mmCIF file with all atom_site columns, C-alpha atoms in Angstrom:
data_model
loop_
_atom_site.group_PDB
_atom_site.id
_atom_site.type_symbol
_atom_site.label_atom_id
_atom_site.label_alt_id
_atom_site.label_comp_id
_atom_site.label_asym_id
_atom_site.label_entity_id
_atom_site.label_seq_id
_atom_site.pdbx_PDB_ins_code
_atom_site.Cartn_x
_atom_site.Cartn_y
_atom_site.Cartn_z
_atom_site.occupancy
_atom_site.B_iso_or_equiv
_atom_site.pdbx_formal_charge
_atom_site.auth_seq_id
_atom_site.auth_comp_id
_atom_site.auth_asym_id
_atom_site.auth_atom_id
_atom_site.pdbx_PDB_model_num
ATOM 1  C CA . UNK A 1 1  ? -43.598 -140.048 83.450 1.00 0.00 ? 4  UNK A CA 1
ATOM 2  C CA . UNK A 1 2  ? -42.849 -139.561 87.125 1.00 0.00 ? 5  UNK A CA 1
ATOM 3  C CA . UNK A 1 3  ? -39.074 -139.871 86.733 1.00 0.00 ? 6  UNK A CA 1
ATOM 4  C CA . UNK A 1 4  ? -39.116 -137.316 83.905 1.00 0.00 ? 7  UNK A CA 1
ATOM 5  C CA . UNK A 1 5  ? -40.964 -134.857 86.142 1.00 0.00 ? 8  UNK A CA 1
ATOM 6  C CA . UNK A 1 6  ? -38.430 -135.365 88.955 1.00 0.00 ? 9  UNK A CA 1
ATOM 7  C CA . UNK A 1 7  ? -35.483 -134.855 86.607 1.00 0.00 ? 10 UNK A CA 1
ATOM 8  C CA . UNK A 1 8  ? -37.060 -131.765 85.039 1.00 0.00 ? 11 UNK A CA 1
ATOM 9  C CA . UNK A 1 9  ? -37.786 -130.302 88.493 1.00 0.00 ? 12 UNK A CA 1
ATOM 10 C CA . UNK A 1 10 ? -34.201 -130.932 89.618 1.00 0.00 ? 13 UNK A CA 1
ATOM 11 C CA . UNK A 1 11 ? -32.781 -129.250 86.514 1.00 0.00 ? 14 UNK A CA 1
ATOM 12 C CA . UNK A 1 12 ? -35.091 -126.239 86.939 1.00 0.00 ? 15 UNK A CA 1
ATOM 13 C CA . UNK A 1 13 ? -34.200 -125.916 90.640 1.00 0.00 ? 16 UNK A CA 1
ATOM 14 C CA . UNK A 1 14 ? -30.496 -126.073 89.816 1.00 0.00 ? 17 UNK A CA 1
ATOM 15 C CA . UNK A 1 15 ? -30.845 -123.377 87.150 1.00 0.00 ? 18 UNK A CA 1
ATOM 16 C CA . UNK A 1 16 ? -32.550 -121.196 89.770 1.00 0.00 ? 19 UNK A CA 1
ATOM 17 C CA . UNK A 1 17 ? -29.825 -121.882 92.362 1.00 0.00 ? 20 UNK A CA 1
ATOM 18 C CA . UNK A 1 18 ? -27.049 -120.824 89.974 1.00 0.00 ? 21 UNK A CA 1
ATOM 19 C CA . UNK A 1 19 ? -28.861 -117.546 89.323 1.00 0.00 ? 22 UNK A CA 1
ATOM 20 C CA . UNK A 1 20 ? -30.322 -118.464 85.947 1.00 0.00 ? 23 UNK A CA 1
ATOM 21 C CA . UNK A 1 21 ? -33.780 -117.765 84.588 1.00 0.00 ? 24 UNK A CA 1
ATOM 22 C CA . UNK A 1 22 ? -35.830 -120.269 82.614 1.00 0.00 ? 25 UNK A CA 1
ATOM 23 C CA . UNK A 1 23 ? -37.403 -118.916 79.438 1.00 0.00 ? 26 UNK A CA 1
ATOM 24 C CA . UNK A 1 24 ? -39.245 -122.068 78.321 1.00 0.00 ? 27 UNK A CA 1
ATOM 25 C CA . UNK A 1 25 ? -39.433 -125.824 78.786 1.00 0.00 ? 28 UNK A CA 1
ATOM 26 C CA . UNK A 1 26 ? -40.791 -128.177 76.154 1.00 0.00 ? 29 UNK A CA 1
ATOM 27 C CA . UNK A 1 27 ? -41.217 -131.938 76.012 1.00 0.00 ? 30 UNK A CA 1
ATOM 28 C CA . UNK A 1 28 ? -40.109 -133.301 72.639 1.00 0.00 ? 31 UNK A CA 1
ATOM 29 C CA . UNK A 1 29 ? -41.497 -136.759 73.354 1.00 0.00 ? 32 UNK A CA 1
ATOM 30 C CA . UNK A 1 30 ? -40.063 -140.242 73.293 1.00 0.00 ? 33 UNK A CA 1
ATOM 31 C CA . UNK A 1 31 ? -37.560 -140.949 70.522 1.00 0.00 ? 34 UNK A CA 1
ATOM 32 C CA . UNK A 1 32 ? -35.433 -143.898 69.495 1.00 0.00 ? 35 UNK A CA 1
ATOM 33 C CA . UNK A 1 33 ? -31.745 -143.392 70.274 1.00 0.00 ? 36 UNK A CA 1
ATOM 34 C CA . UNK A 1 34 ? -29.147 -143.739 67.511 1.00 0.00 ? 37 UNK A CA 1
ATOM 35 C CA . UNK A 1 35 ? -27.361 -146.320 69.648 1.00 0.00 ? 38 UNK A CA 1
ATOM 36 C CA . UNK A 1 36 ? -28.090 -147.887 73.050 1.00 0.00 ? 39 UNK A CA 1
ATOM 37 C CA . UNK A 1 37 ? -27.059 -145.813 76.073 1.00 0.00 ? 40 UNK A CA 1
ATOM 38 C CA . UNK A 1 38 ? -26.919 -147.643 79.409 1.00 0.00 ? 41 UNK A CA 1
ATOM 39 C CA . UNK A 1 39 ? -28.920 -150.470 77.791 1.00 0.00 ? 42 UNK A CA 1
ATOM 40 C CA . UNK A 1 40 ? -31.717 -148.066 76.785 1.00 0.00 ? 43 UNK A CA 1
ATOM 41 C CA . UNK A 1 41 ? -32.930 -147.924 73.170 1.00 0.00 ? 44 UNK A CA 1
ATOM 42 C CA . UNK A 1 42 ? -35.233 -144.923 73.493 1.00 0.00 ? 45 UNK A CA 1
ATOM 43 C CA . UNK A 1 43 ? -35.479 -141.830 75.644 1.00 0.00 ? 46 UNK A CA 1
ATOM 44 C CA . UNK A 1 44 ? -37.660 -138.873 76.531 1.00 0.00 ? 47 UNK A CA 1
ATOM 45 C CA . UNK A 1 45 ? -36.299 -135.619 75.148 1.00 0.00 ? 48 UNK A CA 1
ATOM 46 C CA . UNK A 1 46 ? -36.701 -132.258 76.900 1.00 0.00 ? 49 UNK A CA 1
ATOM 47 C CA . UNK A 1 47 ? -35.704 -128.800 75.698 1.00 0.00 ? 50 UNK A CA 1
ATOM 48 C CA . UNK A 1 48 ? -35.144 -126.076 78.298 1.00 0.00 ? 51 UNK A CA 1
ATOM 49 C CA . UNK A 1 49 ? -34.202 -122.578 77.189 1.00 0.00 ? 52 UNK A CA 1
ATOM 50 C CA . UNK A 1 50 ? -32.590 -120.608 79.996 1.00 0.00 ? 53 UNK A CA 1
ATOM 51 C CA . UNK A 1 51 ? -30.289 -117.691 80.626 1.00 0.00 ? 54 UNK A CA 1
ATOM 52 C CA . UNK A 1 52 ? -27.367 -117.993 83.046 1.00 0.00 ? 55 UNK A CA 1
ATOM 53 C CA . UNK A 1 53 ? -23.851 -116.762 83.607 1.00 0.00 ? 56 UNK A CA 1
ATOM 54 C CA . UNK A 1 54 ? -21.380 -119.004 81.772 1.00 0.00 ? 57 UNK A CA 1
ATOM 55 C CA . UNK A 1 55 ? -19.219 -119.317 84.904 1.00 0.00 ? 58 UNK A CA 1
ATOM 56 C CA . UNK A 1 56 ? -22.081 -121.023 86.770 1.00 0.00 ? 59 UNK A CA 1
ATOM 57 C CA . UNK A 1 57 ? -22.634 -123.737 84.145 1.00 0.00 ? 60 UNK A CA 1
ATOM 58 C CA . UNK A 1 58 ? -19.993 -125.945 85.762 1.00 0.00 ? 61 UNK A CA 1
ATOM 59 C CA . UNK A 1 59 ? -22.347 -126.541 88.709 1.00 0.00 ? 62 UNK A CA 1
ATOM 60 C CA . UNK A 1 60 ? -25.292 -127.234 86.387 1.00 0.00 ? 63 UNK A CA 1
ATOM 61 C CA . UNK A 1 61 ? -23.243 -129.797 84.448 1.00 0.00 ? 64 UNK A CA 1
ATOM 62 C CA . UNK A 1 62 ? -22.094 -131.404 87.714 1.00 0.00 ? 65 UNK A CA 1
ATOM 63 C CA . UNK A 1 63 ? -25.674 -131.828 88.948 1.00 0.00 ? 66 UNK A CA 1
ATOM 64 C CA . UNK A 1 64 ? -26.868 -133.144 85.596 1.00 0.00 ? 67 UNK A CA 1
ATOM 65 C CA . UNK A 1 65 ? -24.008 -135.671 85.459 1.00 0.00 ? 68 UNK A CA 1
ATOM 66 C CA . UNK A 1 66 ? -24.980 -137.171 88.830 1.00 0.00 ? 69 UNK A CA 1
ATOM 67 C CA . UNK A 1 67 ? -28.758 -137.086 88.296 1.00 0.00 ? 70 UNK A CA 1
ATOM 68 C CA . UNK A 1 68 ? -30.029 -140.658 88.188 1.00 0.00 ? 71 UNK A CA 1
ATOM 69 C CA . UNK A 1 69 ? -32.157 -141.413 85.134 1.00 0.00 ? 72 UNK A CA 1
ATOM 70 C CA . UNK A 1 70 ? -30.642 -138.652 83.012 1.00 0.00 ? 73 UNK A CA 1
ATOM 71 C CA . UNK A 1 71 ? -28.830 -140.437 80.175 1.00 0.00 ? 74 UNK A CA 1
ATOM 72 C CA . UNK A 1 72 ? -27.351 -137.453 78.322 1.00 0.00 ? 75 UNK A CA 1
ATOM 73 C CA . UNK A 1 73 ? -27.466 -133.680 78.389 1.00 0.00 ? 76 UNK A CA 1
ATOM 74 C CA . UNK A 1 74 ? -26.132 -130.886 76.248 1.00 0.00 ? 77 UNK A CA 1
ATOM 75 C CA . UNK A 1 75 ? -25.805 -127.185 77.064 1.00 0.00 ? 78 UNK A CA 1
ATOM 76 C CA . UNK A 1 76 ? -25.509 -124.974 73.985 1.00 0.00 ? 79 UNK A CA 1
ATOM 77 C CA . UNK A 1 77 ? -25.017 -121.229 73.736 1.00 0.00 ? 80 UNK A CA 1
ATOM 78 C CA . UNK A 1 78 ? -27.646 -119.548 71.591 1.00 0.00 ? 81 UNK A CA 1
ATOM 79 C CA . UNK A 1 79 ? -26.693 -116.659 69.331 1.00 0.00 ? 82 UNK A CA 1
ATOM 80 C CA . UNK A 1 80 ? -28.161 -113.291 70.283 1.00 0.00 ? 83 UNK A CA 1
ATOM 81 C CA . UNK A 1 81 ? -31.079 -112.311 68.086 1.00 0.00 ? 84 UNK A CA 1
#
């Protein structure tokens, strides 16, 4: 959808601005939510793998929190392989 593309672009631009690099982005499709969030019963899931300095994640979280149309987000540290 158009709004998904705008949100994804904004997240990718923000990762670039904080000095991060995107490794991959994958659409996981539309899924039913466990419980309604902001009166929505389903949502489009995206997975973005990126590398960034942990000190710059505060800005990424701030932008994601104020991005209209983004219901939830989660940033998780991956273990080194």
